PDB file of C-alpha atoms and ligand atoms in Angstrom:
ATOM      1  CA  UNK A   1     -25.633  14.584 -19.112  1.00 56.00           C
ATOM      2  CA  UNK A   2     -21.950  13.740 -18.338  1.00 65.00           C
ATOM      3  CA  UNK A   3     -19.980  13.995 -15.232  1.00 63.00           C
ATOM      4  CA  UNK A   4     -17.377  16.623 -15.549  1.00 77.00           C
ATOM      5  CA  UNK A   5     -14.498  14.284 -13.928  1.00 84.00           C
ATOM      6  CA  UNK A   6     -12.276  17.325 -13.252  1.00 86.00           C
ATOM      7  CA  UNK A   7     -14.670  19.168 -11.071  1.00 89.00           C
ATOM      8  CA  UNK A   8     -15.393  15.962  -8.883  1.00 91.00           C
ATOM      9  CA  UNK A   9     -11.591  16.017  -8.173  1.00 91.00           C
ATOM     10  CA  UNK A  10     -11.211  19.594  -7.488  1.00 91.00           C
ATOM     11  CA  UNK A  11     -14.161  18.950  -4.936  1.00 94.00           C
ATOM     12  CA  UNK A  12     -12.188  16.426  -3.216  1.00 95.00           C
ATOM     13  CA  UNK A  13      -8.383  17.662  -3.797  1.00 91.00           C
ATOM     14  CA  UNK A  14      -6.730  17.936  -0.418  1.00 92.00           C
ATOM     15  CA  UNK A  15      -3.010  17.768   0.622  1.00 93.00           C
ATOM     16  CA  UNK A  16      -0.530  15.551   3.052  1.00 96.00           C
ATOM     17  CA  UNK A  17      -3.784  13.461   4.084  1.00 97.00           C
ATOM     18  CA  UNK A  18      -1.759  10.455   5.353  1.00 97.00           C
ATOM     19  CA  UNK A  19       0.465  12.616   7.491  1.00 96.00           C
ATOM     20  CA  UNK A  20      -2.285  14.382   9.019  1.00 97.00           C
ATOM     21  CA  UNK A  21      -4.634  11.308   9.662  1.00 97.00           C
ATOM     22  CA  UNK A  22      -1.634   9.009  11.382  1.00 96.00           C
ATOM     23  CA  UNK A  23      -1.009  12.362  13.386  1.00 95.00           C
ATOM     24  CA  UNK A  24      -4.523  12.581  14.448  1.00 95.00           C
ATOM     25  CA  UNK A  25      -5.064   9.126  15.334  1.00 95.00           C
ATOM     26  CA  UNK A  26      -1.794   9.098  17.001  1.00 91.00           C
ATOM     27  CA  UNK A  27      -1.001   6.113  19.449  1.00 77.00           C
ATOM     28  CA  UNK A  28       1.933   4.197  20.314  1.00 77.00           C
ATOM     29  CA  UNK A  29       1.713   1.071  18.192  1.00 85.00           C
ATOM     30  CA  UNK A  30       1.474   0.755  14.094  1.00 90.00           C
ATOM     31  CA  UNK A  31      -1.664   2.079  13.069  1.00 96.00           C
ATOM     32  CA  UNK A  32      -4.244  -0.623  12.053  1.00 96.00           C
ATOM     33  CA  UNK A  33      -7.581  -0.441  10.101  1.00 97.00           C
ATOM     34  CA  UNK A  34      -9.557  -0.303  13.167  1.00 96.00           C
ATOM     35  CA  UNK A  35      -7.567   2.226  14.717  1.00 96.00           C
ATOM     36  CA  UNK A  36      -7.986   4.345  11.764  1.00 97.00           C
ATOM     37  CA  UNK A  37     -11.432   3.522  11.178  1.00 97.00           C
ATOM     38  CA  UNK A  38     -13.015   6.663  12.760  1.00 97.00           C
ATOM     39  CA  UNK A  39     -11.277   8.749  10.129  1.00 97.00           C
ATOM     40  CA  UNK A  40     -10.821   6.707   6.796  1.00 98.00           C
ATOM     41  CA  UNK A  41     -14.202   5.306   6.055  1.00 98.00           C
ATOM     42  CA  UNK A  42     -15.562   8.420   4.165  1.00 96.00           C
ATOM     43  CA  UNK A  43     -19.510   7.907   4.136  1.00 95.00           C
ATOM     44  CA  UNK A  44     -22.344   8.342   6.439  1.00 88.00           C
ATOM     45  CA  UNK A  45     -22.329   5.805   9.260  1.00 89.00           C
ATOM     46  CA  UNK A  46     -18.717   5.087   9.046  1.00 94.00           C
ATOM     47  CA  UNK A  47     -17.287   1.654   9.967  1.00 97.00           C
ATOM     48  CA  UNK A  48     -20.824   0.637  11.413  1.00 95.00           C
ATOM     49  CA  UNK A  49     -22.171   1.120   7.732  1.00 96.00           C
ATOM     50  CA  UNK A  50     -19.184  -0.612   6.111  1.00 98.00           C
ATOM     51  CA  UNK A  51     -19.706  -3.641   8.487  1.00 98.00           C
ATOM     52  CA  UNK A  52     -23.362  -3.733   7.131  1.00 97.00           C
ATOM     53  CA  UNK A  53     -22.266  -4.000   3.680  1.00 98.00           C
ATOM     54  CA  UNK A  54     -19.712  -6.539   4.344  1.00 98.00           C
ATOM     55  CA  UNK A  55     -22.857  -8.686   5.927  1.00 98.00           C
ATOM     56  CA  UNK A  56     -24.435  -8.438   2.188  1.00 98.00           C
ATOM     57  CA  UNK A  57     -21.145  -8.921  -0.017  1.00 98.00           C
ATOM     58  CA  UNK A  58     -20.264 -11.861   2.513  1.00 98.00           C
ATOM     59  CA  UNK A  59     -16.596 -12.402   1.199  1.00 98.00           C
ATOM     60  CA  UNK A  60     -14.823 -15.377   1.459  1.00 98.00           C
ATOM     61  CA  UNK A  61     -10.669 -15.933   2.014  1.00 98.00           C
ATOM     62  CA  UNK A  62      -8.515 -15.434  -0.536  1.00 98.00           C
ATOM     63  CA  UNK A  63     -11.055 -13.531  -2.824  1.00 98.00           C
ATOM     64  CA  UNK A  64     -10.264 -10.629  -5.132  1.00 98.00           C
ATOM     65  CA  UNK A  65     -12.617  -7.757  -4.349  1.00 98.00           C
ATOM     66  CA  UNK A  66     -12.603  -4.532  -6.066  1.00 99.00           C
ATOM     67  CA  UNK A  67     -13.742  -1.015  -4.558  1.00 99.00           C
ATOM     68  CA  UNK A  68     -15.198   1.371  -6.533  1.00 98.00           C
ATOM     69  CA  UNK A  69     -14.258   4.873  -5.498  1.00 98.00           C
ATOM     70  CA  UNK A  70     -12.144   3.649  -2.919  1.00 98.00           C
ATOM     71  CA  UNK A  71     -11.368   7.055  -1.411  1.00 98.00           C
ATOM     72  CA  UNK A  72      -8.592   7.065   1.077  1.00 98.00           C
ATOM     73  CA  UNK A  73      -8.739   3.279   1.058  1.00 98.00           C
ATOM     74  CA  UNK A  74     -10.283   2.820   4.706  1.00 98.00           C
ATOM     75  CA  UNK A  75     -12.973   0.430   3.765  1.00 98.00           C
ATOM     76  CA  UNK A  76     -10.239  -1.694   1.365  1.00 98.00           C
ATOM     77  CA  UNK A  77      -8.111  -2.023   4.227  1.00 98.00           C
ATOM     78  CA  UNK A  78     -10.662  -3.246   6.707  1.00 98.00           C
ATOM     79  CA  UNK A  79     -12.038  -5.675   4.264  1.00 98.00           C
ATOM     80  CA  UNK A  80      -8.814  -6.849   3.458  1.00 98.00           C
ATOM     81  CA  UNK A  81      -7.732  -7.444   7.034  1.00 98.00           C
ATOM     82  CA  UNK A  82     -10.815  -8.907   8.385  1.00 98.00           C
ATOM     83  CA  UNK A  83     -11.702 -11.176   5.441  1.00 98.00           C
ATOM     84  CA  UNK A  84      -7.760 -11.979   4.562  1.00 98.00           C
ATOM     85  CA  UNK A  85      -8.974 -10.900   1.004  1.00 98.00           C
ATOM     86  CA  UNK A  86      -6.986  -8.745  -1.642  1.00 98.00           C
ATOM     87  CA  UNK A  87      -8.703  -5.694  -2.347  1.00 98.00           C
ATOM     88  CA  UNK A  88      -8.165  -3.495  -5.747  1.00 98.00           C
ATOM     89  CA  UNK A  89      -9.445  -0.073  -5.059  1.00 98.00           C
ATOM     90  CA  UNK A  90     -10.051   2.376  -7.737  1.00 98.00           C
ATOM     91  CA  UNK A  91     -10.558   6.223  -7.129  1.00 98.00           C
ATOM     92  CA  UNK A  92     -10.829   9.417  -9.556  1.00 97.00           C
ATOM     93  CA  UNK A  93      -8.887  11.485  -6.778  1.00 97.00           C
ATOM     94  CA  UNK A  94      -5.032  11.602  -6.993  1.00 96.00           C
ATOM     95  CA  UNK A  95      -4.504  12.751  -3.400  1.00 96.00           C
ATOM     96  CA  UNK A  96      -6.793  10.134  -2.128  1.00 98.00           C
ATOM     97  CA  UNK A  97      -4.891   7.491  -4.034  1.00 98.00           C
ATOM     98  CA  UNK A  98      -1.502   8.664  -2.665  1.00 98.00           C
ATOM     99  CA  UNK A  99      -2.895   8.928   0.641  1.00 98.00           C
ATOM    100  CA  UNK A 100      -4.367   5.538   0.396  1.00 98.00           C
ATOM    101  CA  UNK A 101      -1.200   3.864  -0.678  1.00 98.00           C
ATOM    102  CA  UNK A 102       0.752   5.738   2.280  1.00 98.00           C
ATOM    103  CA  UNK A 103      -1.857   4.318   4.721  1.00 98.00           C
ATOM    104  CA  UNK A 104      -1.554   0.674   3.075  1.00 98.00           C
ATOM    105  CA  UNK A 105       2.166   0.722   3.912  1.00 98.00           C
ATOM    106  CA  UNK A 106       1.534   2.253   7.446  1.00 97.00           C
ATOM    107  CA  UNK A 107      -0.719  -0.647   8.392  1.00 97.00           C
ATOM    108  CA  UNK A 108       1.171  -3.352   6.751  1.00 97.00           C
ATOM    109  CA  UNK A 109      -1.327  -4.197   4.398  1.00 98.00           C
ATOM    110  CA  UNK A 110       0.402  -2.973   1.060  1.00 98.00           C
ATOM    111  CA  UNK A 111       0.772  -6.314  -0.324  1.00 98.00           C
ATOM    112  CA  UNK A 112      -3.220  -7.023  -0.027  1.00 98.00           C
ATOM    113  CA  UNK A 113      -4.566  -3.744  -1.246  1.00 98.00           C
ATOM    114  CA  UNK A 114      -3.553  -2.245  -4.391  1.00 98.00           C
ATOM    115  CA  UNK A 115      -4.876   1.430  -5.432  1.00 98.00           C
ATOM    116  CA  UNK A 116      -5.308   2.521  -8.748  1.00 98.00           C
ATOM    117  CA  UNK A 117      -5.889   5.970  -9.792  1.00 98.00           C
ATOM    118  CA  UNK A 118      -8.559   6.428 -12.555  1.00 97.00           C
ATOM    119  CA  UNK A 119     -12.453   6.600 -13.289  1.00 97.00           C
ATOM    120  CA  UNK A 120     -14.728   3.583 -12.363  1.00 98.00           C
ATOM    121  CA  UNK A 121     -16.883   4.584 -15.587  1.00 97.00           C
ATOM    122  CA  UNK A 122     -13.810   3.011 -17.498  1.00 98.00           C
ATOM    123  CA  UNK A 123     -11.867   0.509 -15.630  1.00 98.00           C
ATOM    124  CA  UNK A 124      -8.368  -0.519 -16.625  1.00 98.00           C
ATOM    125  CA  UNK A 125      -8.970  -4.203 -15.846  1.00 98.00           C
ATOM    126  CA  UNK A 126      -9.959  -7.062 -17.816  1.00 98.00           C
ATOM    127  CA  UNK A 127     -13.240  -8.753 -18.092  1.00 98.00           C
ATOM    128  CA  UNK A 128     -14.256 -11.304 -15.557  1.00 98.00           C
ATOM    129  CA  UNK A 129     -11.321 -10.412 -12.919  1.00 98.00           C
ATOM    130  CA  UNK A 130     -13.044  -9.936  -9.388  1.00 98.00           C
ATOM    131  CA  UNK A 131     -14.935 -12.044  -7.128  1.00 98.00           C
ATOM    132  CA  UNK A 132     -17.143  -9.258  -5.631  1.00 98.00           C
ATOM    133  CA  UNK A 133     -16.967  -5.472  -5.917  1.00 98.00           C
ATOM    134  CA  UNK A 134     -18.767  -2.621  -3.688  1.00 98.00           C
ATOM    135  CA  UNK A 135     -19.348   0.702  -3.391  1.00 98.00           C
ATOM    136  CA  UNK A 136     -20.170   3.190  -0.957  1.00 98.00           C
ATOM    137  CA  UNK A 137     -21.107   6.703  -1.390  1.00 98.00           C
ATOM    138  CA  UNK A 138     -19.725   6.882  -4.921  1.00 98.00           C
ATOM    139  CA  UNK A 139     -22.598   6.839  -7.448  1.00 98.00           C
ATOM    140  CA  UNK A 140     -23.995  10.516  -6.277  1.00 98.00           C
ATOM    141  CA  UNK A 141     -20.873  11.575  -8.439  1.00 97.00           C
ATOM    142  CA  UNK A 142     -21.848   9.505 -11.303  1.00 97.00           C
ATOM    143  CA  UNK A 143     -24.126  10.975 -14.181  1.00 96.00           C
ATOM    144  CA  UNK A 144     -24.074   7.915 -16.300  1.00 96.00           C
ATOM    145  CA  UNK A 145     -24.815   5.416 -13.857  1.00 97.00           C
ATOM    146  CA  UNK A 146     -25.899   2.731 -16.003  1.00 97.00           C
ATOM    147  CA  UNK A 147     -22.254   2.917 -17.650  1.00 97.00           C
ATOM    148  CA  UNK A 148     -20.598   2.519 -14.001  1.00 98.00           C
ATOM    149  CA  UNK A 149     -22.918  -0.571 -13.370  1.00 98.00           C
ATOM    150  CA  UNK A 150     -22.061  -2.018 -16.809  1.00 98.00           C
ATOM    151  CA  UNK A 151     -18.350  -1.500 -16.004  1.00 98.00           C
ATOM    152  CA  UNK A 152     -18.975  -3.250 -12.826  1.00 98.00           C
ATOM    153  CA  UNK A 153     -20.719  -6.410 -14.418  1.00 98.00           C
ATOM    154  CA  UNK A 154     -18.081  -6.861 -16.965  1.00 98.00           C
ATOM    155  CA  UNK A 155     -15.124  -6.909 -14.435  1.00 98.00           C
ATOM    156  CA  UNK A 156     -17.126  -9.140 -12.310  1.00 98.00           C
ATOM    157  CA  UNK A 157     -17.185 -13.076 -12.629  1.00 98.00           C
ATOM    158  CA  UNK A 158     -20.233 -14.706 -13.853  1.00 98.00           C
ATOM    159  CA  UNK A 159     -22.084 -15.410 -10.537  1.00 98.00           C
ATOM    160  CA  UNK A 160     -19.894 -12.550  -8.960  1.00 98.00           C
ATOM    161  CA  UNK A 161     -22.022  -9.972  -6.831  1.00 98.00           C
ATOM    162  CA  UNK A 162     -21.807  -6.227  -6.206  1.00 98.00           C
ATOM    163  CA  UNK A 163     -22.880  -4.473  -3.210  1.00 98.00           C
ATOM    164  CA  UNK A 164     -24.039  -0.839  -3.184  1.00 98.00           C
ATOM    165  CA  UNK A 165     -24.716   1.202  -0.258  1.00 98.00           C
ATOM    166  CA  UNK A 166     -25.393   5.042  -1.163  1.00 97.00           C
ATOM    167  CA  UNK A 167     -27.558   8.122  -1.189  1.00 98.00           C
ATOM    168  CA  UNK A 168     -30.435   8.546  -3.773  1.00 98.00           C
ATOM    169  CA  UNK A 169     -32.764  11.312  -4.570  1.00 98.00           C
ATOM    170  CA  UNK A 170     -35.604  11.705  -2.499  1.00 98.00           C
ATOM    171  CA  UNK A 171     -39.067  12.412  -3.055  1.00 96.00           C
ATOM    172  CA  UNK A 172     -39.342  15.851  -1.536  1.00 97.00           C
ATOM    173  CA  UNK A 173     -37.197  17.798  -3.926  1.00 96.00           C
ATOM    174  CA  UNK A 174     -33.373  18.775  -4.100  1.00 97.00           C
ATOM    175  CA  UNK A 175     -30.960  18.271  -1.057  1.00 98.00           C
ATOM    176  CA  UNK A 176     -29.769  21.147   0.751  1.00 98.00           C
ATOM    177  CA  UNK A 177     -26.036  21.953  -0.798  1.00 98.00           C
ATOM    178  CA  UNK A 178     -23.413  21.778  -0.095  1.00 98.00           C
ATOM    179  CA  UNK A 179     -22.980  18.082   0.769  1.00 98.00           C
ATOM    180  CA  UNK A 180     -19.819  15.895   1.405  1.00 98.00           C
ATOM    181  CA  UNK A 181     -19.704  14.610  -2.661  1.00 98.00           C
ATOM    182  CA  UNK A 182     -20.694  18.044  -3.928  1.00 97.00           C
ATOM    183  CA  UNK A 183     -20.278  21.761  -3.307  1.00 96.00           C
ATOM    184  CA  UNK A 184     -23.675  22.239  -5.491  1.00 95.00           C
ATOM    185  CA  UNK A 185     -25.915  20.386  -7.903  1.00 96.00           C
ATOM    186  CA  UNK A 186     -23.226  20.523 -10.442  1.00 94.00           C
ATOM    187  CA  UNK A 187     -21.536  17.618  -9.601  1.00 95.00           C
ATOM    188  CA  UNK A 188     -24.219  15.698  -7.964  1.00 97.00           C
ATOM    189  CA  UNK A 189     -26.152  13.183  -9.599  1.00 97.00           C
ATOM    190  CA  UNK A 190     -29.112  11.376  -7.767  1.00 98.00           C
ATOM    191  CA  UNK A 191     -31.299   8.618  -8.925  1.00 98.00           C
ATOM    192  CA  UNK A 192     -34.385   7.983  -7.210  1.00 97.00           C
ATOM    193  CA  UNK A 193     -34.570   4.323  -5.662  1.00 97.00           C
ATOM    194  CA  UNK A 194     -36.767   3.488  -8.286  1.00 96.00           C
ATOM    195  CA  UNK A 195     -34.459   4.606 -11.023  1.00 97.00           C
ATOM    196  CA  UNK A 196     -31.494   2.708  -9.458  1.00 98.00           C
ATOM    197  CA  UNK A 197     -33.319  -0.446  -9.406  1.00 97.00           C
ATOM    198  CA  UNK A 198     -33.883   0.110 -13.229  1.00 97.00           C
ATOM    199  CA  UNK A 199     -30.581   1.178 -14.007  1.00 98.00           C
ATOM    200  CA  UNK A 200     -29.209  -2.011 -12.453  1.00 98.00           C
ATOM    201  CA  UNK A 201     -31.351  -4.512 -14.224  1.00 97.00           C
ATOM    202  CA  UNK A 202     -30.314  -2.459 -17.629  1.00 97.00           C
ATOM    203  CA  UNK A 203     -26.946  -2.717 -16.887  1.00 97.00           C
ATOM    204  CA  UNK A 204     -27.486  -6.829 -16.799  1.00 97.00           C
ATOM    205  CA  UNK A 205     -27.363  -7.120 -13.028  1.00 98.00           C
ATOM    206  CA  UNK A 206     -29.732  -9.160 -11.195  1.00 98.00           C
ATOM    207  CA  UNK A 207     -31.331  -8.021  -8.186  1.00 98.00           C
ATOM    208  CA  UNK A 208     -30.587 -10.131  -4.941  1.00 98.00           C
ATOM    209  CA  UNK A 209     -31.392  -7.741  -2.132  1.00 98.00           C
ATOM    210  CA  UNK A 210     -32.778  -4.074  -2.526  1.00 98.00           C
ATOM    211  CA  UNK A 211     -33.650  -2.188   0.767  1.00 97.00           C
ATOM    212  CA  UNK A 212     -34.355   1.523   1.256  1.00 97.00           C
ATOM    213  CA  UNK A 213     -32.836   2.398   4.279  1.00 96.00           C
ATOM    214  CA  UNK A 214     -33.908   5.824   4.679  1.00 96.00           C
ATOM    215  CA  UNK A 215     -36.222   5.082   7.579  1.00 95.00           C
ATOM    216  CA  UNK A 216     -33.949   2.862   9.404  1.00 92.00           C
ATOM    217  CA  UNK A 217     -31.327   5.412   9.507  1.00 91.00           C
ATOM    218  CA  UNK A 218     -33.092   8.415   9.971  1.00 93.00           C
ATOM    219  CA  UNK A 219     -32.874   8.495  13.954  1.00 92.00           C
ATOM    220  CA  UNK A 220     -29.098   8.044  13.570  1.00 90.00           C
ATOM    221  CA  UNK A 221     -28.979  11.229  11.241  1.00 92.00           C
ATOM    222  CA  UNK A 222     -31.398  13.383  13.437  1.00 95.00           C
ATOM    223  CA  UNK A 223     -29.355  12.807  16.368  1.00 95.00           C
ATOM    224  CA  UNK A 224     -25.850  13.201  14.615  1.00 93.00           C
ATOM    225  CA  UNK A 225     -27.341  16.427  13.226  1.00 97.00           C
ATOM    226  CA  UNK A 226     -28.373  17.623  16.464  1.00 97.00           C
ATOM    227  CA  UNK A 227     -24.965  16.979  17.989  1.00 96.00           C
ATOM    228  CA  UNK A 228     -22.850  18.551  15.170  1.00 97.00           C
ATOM    229  CA  UNK A 229     -24.983  21.911  15.993  1.00 97.00           C
ATOM    230  CA  UNK A 230     -24.862  21.862  19.739  1.00 97.00           C
ATOM    231  CA  UNK A 231     -21.134  20.352  19.899  1.00 96.00           C
ATOM    232  CA  UNK A 232     -19.405  20.477  16.442  1.00 96.00           C
ATOM    233  CA  UNK A 233     -17.396  18.186  14.723  1.00 96.00           C
ATOM    234  CA  UNK A 234     -15.628  15.268  17.263  1.00 94.00           C
ATOM    235  CA  UNK A 235     -12.139  14.983  17.760  1.00 94.00           C
ATOM    236  CA  UNK A 236     -11.746  12.344  14.929  1.00 96.00           C
ATOM    237  CA  UNK A 237     -13.557  12.347  11.668  1.00 97.00           C
ATOM    238  CA  UNK A 238     -13.154  12.542   7.844  1.00 97.00           C
ATOM    239  CA  UNK A 239     -12.922  16.457   8.299  1.00 97.00           C
ATOM    240  CA  UNK A 240      -9.234  15.539   9.716  1.00 97.00           C
ATOM    241  CA  UNK A 241      -8.367  15.483   5.986  1.00 97.00           C
ATOM    242  CA  UNK A 242     -11.406  17.150   4.608  1.00 96.00           C
ATOM    243  CA  UNK A 243     -11.401  20.020   6.974  1.00 95.00           C
ATOM    244  CA  UNK A 244     -13.936  22.075   9.065  1.00 96.00           C
ATOM    245  CA  UNK A 245     -16.735  22.471   6.104  1.00 96.00           C
ATOM    246  CA  UNK A 246     -17.885  18.642   6.750  1.00 97.00           C
ATOM    247  CA  UNK A 247     -19.964  20.110   9.542  1.00 97.00           C
ATOM    248  CA  UNK A 248     -22.049  22.256   7.157  1.00 97.00           C
ATOM    249  CA  UNK A 249     -22.205  18.895   4.817  1.00 98.00           C
ATOM    250  CA  UNK A 250     -23.124  16.782   7.437  1.00 97.00           C
ATOM    251  CA  UNK A 251     -25.722  18.893   8.786  1.00 97.00           C
ATOM    252  CA  UNK A 252     -27.286  19.429   5.177  1.00 98.00           C
ATOM    253  CA  UNK A 253     -27.183  15.562   4.469  1.00 97.00           C
ATOM    254  CA  UNK A 254     -28.926  15.083   7.913  1.00 97.00           C
ATOM    255  CA  UNK A 255     -31.682  17.835   7.164  1.00 97.00           C
ATOM    256  CA  UNK A 256     -32.036  16.783   3.680  1.00 98.00           C
ATOM    257  CA  UNK A 257     -32.792  13.284   4.788  1.00 97.00           C
ATOM    258  CA  UNK A 258     -35.087  14.222   7.465  1.00 96.00           C
ATOM    259  CA  UNK A 259     -37.041  16.318   4.967  1.00 97.00           C
ATOM    260  CA  UNK A 260     -37.192  13.673   2.333  1.00 97.00           C
ATOM    261  CA  UNK A 261     -34.886  15.249  -0.063  1.00 98.00           C
ATOM    262  CA  UNK A 262     -32.507  12.561   0.104  1.00 98.00           C
ATOM    263  CA  UNK A 263     -32.893   8.513   0.304  1.00 98.00           C
ATOM    264  CA  UNK A 264     -30.496   6.038   1.352  1.00 97.00           C
ATOM    265  CA  UNK A 265     -30.247   2.439   0.017  1.00 97.00           C
ATOM    266  CA  UNK A 266     -28.243  -1.211   0.179  1.00 98.00           C
ATOM    267  CA  UNK A 267     -28.201  -3.156  -2.872  1.00 98.00           C
ATOM    268  CA  UNK A 268     -26.872  -6.551  -3.533  1.00 98.00           C
ATOM    269  CA  UNK A 269     -26.730  -7.463  -7.453  1.00 98.00           C
ATOM    270  CA  UNK A 270     -25.483 -10.420  -9.409  1.00 98.00           C
ATOM    271  CA  UNK A 271     -23.531 -10.886 -12.429  1.00 98.00           C
ATOM    272  CA  UNK A 272     -25.878 -13.754 -13.543  1.00 96.00           C
ATOM    273  CA  UNK A 273     -23.621 -17.282 -14.399  1.00 92.00           C
TER     274      UNK A 273
HETATM  275  C1  SAM B 301     -17.638  10.072  -0.484  1.00 71.68           C
HETATM  276  S1  SAM B 301     -15.929   9.620  -1.158  1.00 71.68           S
HETATM  277  C2  SAM B 301     -16.549   7.707  -0.682  1.00 71.68           C
HETATM  278  C3  SAM B 301     -15.081   7.307  -0.608  1.00 71.68           C
HETATM  279  C4  SAM B 301     -14.876   5.686  -0.188  1.00 71.68           C
HETATM  280  N1  SAM B 301     -16.150   4.889  -0.685  1.00 71.68           N
HETATM  281  C5  SAM B 301     -14.972   5.379   1.338  1.00 71.68           C
HETATM  282  O1  SAM B 301     -16.334   5.295   1.580  1.00 71.68           O
HETATM  283  O2  SAM B 301     -14.617   5.706   2.330  1.00 71.68           O
HETATM  284  C6  SAM B 301     -16.461   9.438  -2.744  1.00 71.68           C
HETATM  285  C7  SAM B 301     -15.199   9.189  -3.488  1.00 71.68           C
HETATM  286  O3  SAM B 301     -15.629   8.792  -4.933  1.00 71.68           O
HETATM  287  C8  SAM B 301     -14.739   9.049  -5.835  1.00 71.68           C
HETATM  288  N2  SAM B 301     -15.024   9.345  -7.046  1.00 71.68           N
HETATM  289  C9  SAM B 301     -16.154   9.852  -7.906  1.00 71.68           C
HETATM  290  N3  SAM B 301     -16.338   9.894  -8.835  1.00 71.68           N
HETATM  291  C10 SAM B 301     -15.541   8.798  -9.584  1.00 71.68           C
HETATM  292  C11 SAM B 301     -15.268   7.945 -10.535  1.00 71.68           C
HETATM  293  N4  SAM B 301     -15.938   8.415 -11.604  1.00 71.68           N
HETATM  294  N5  SAM B 301     -14.509   7.253 -10.380  1.00 71.68           N
HETATM  295  C12 SAM B 301     -13.855   6.842  -9.531  1.00 71.68           C
HETATM  296  N6  SAM B 301     -13.708   7.325  -8.324  1.00 71.68           N
HETATM  297  C13 SAM B 301     -14.742   8.220  -8.252  1.00 71.68           C
HETATM  298  C14 SAM B 301     -14.183  10.220  -5.296  1.00 71.68           C
HETATM  299  O4  SAM B 301     -12.842  10.491  -5.649  1.00 71.68           O
HETATM  300  C15 SAM B 301     -14.216  10.145  -3.791  1.00 71.68           C
HETATM  301  O5  SAM B 301     -13.332   9.436  -3.176  1.00 71.68           O
END
């Protein structure tokens, strides 16, 4: 099974993203990674989830990080500003890359965050290039996950680590579609928690930390669903660039997780020295 990259791009395509994000956030001074955070972290849990991933990744000042599937660049800017790192983000969706570049300039971070348009399955980087890598809610679009992990391993320096936070297949059947990453099962590729472990190991990565976070996040998911159902979308969120369809997407993720149709995981894997 191969990913239809064109269909993935079509799902995410949007226009005039940076202008809409900046207008929504408003404020007097220049935007910062923190003021943009309610909108530009495009994954469940938003900035809180990125902070949790950062605790796992534990980057050091001056290191070179790689963000696989960087979206409109919120996590990349936040990592660069918080840890004084250089972050390279790669993303398949041209509209997101252009938005990320514009927001890098608006936040004064263009010299610390580089955006490359391309596929994480075919990284345009040399071997052993990055100290650390991370990816949030991207592998659900990837059919060939061993290849995704092999590419991440190849570009990591020996001793470098990859942190992952994403959704996985649950034990109770397919999720309800549409979801934020896919309109239907055509572009959604979900491994189980156990398969994820095997895929990482088969790509030559060593598991350092592996946590099924489903139970831990269930309350938050349920509360988010009830709020979305009763009050609708909040003033700020990724719907600023995705549109009102995000409400249905998020409700479906929550319902699916509550019914055991989706699991969530956090992983830290090492490229052995
Ligand atoms: C749900 S968004 C998450 C964006 C970002 N990681 C974040 O947390 O804000 C998923 C992203 O994965 C990207 N993506 C999907 N397949 C990809 C691939 N093969 N290579 C690079 N990016 C990909 C999409 O373009 C989209 O920006």
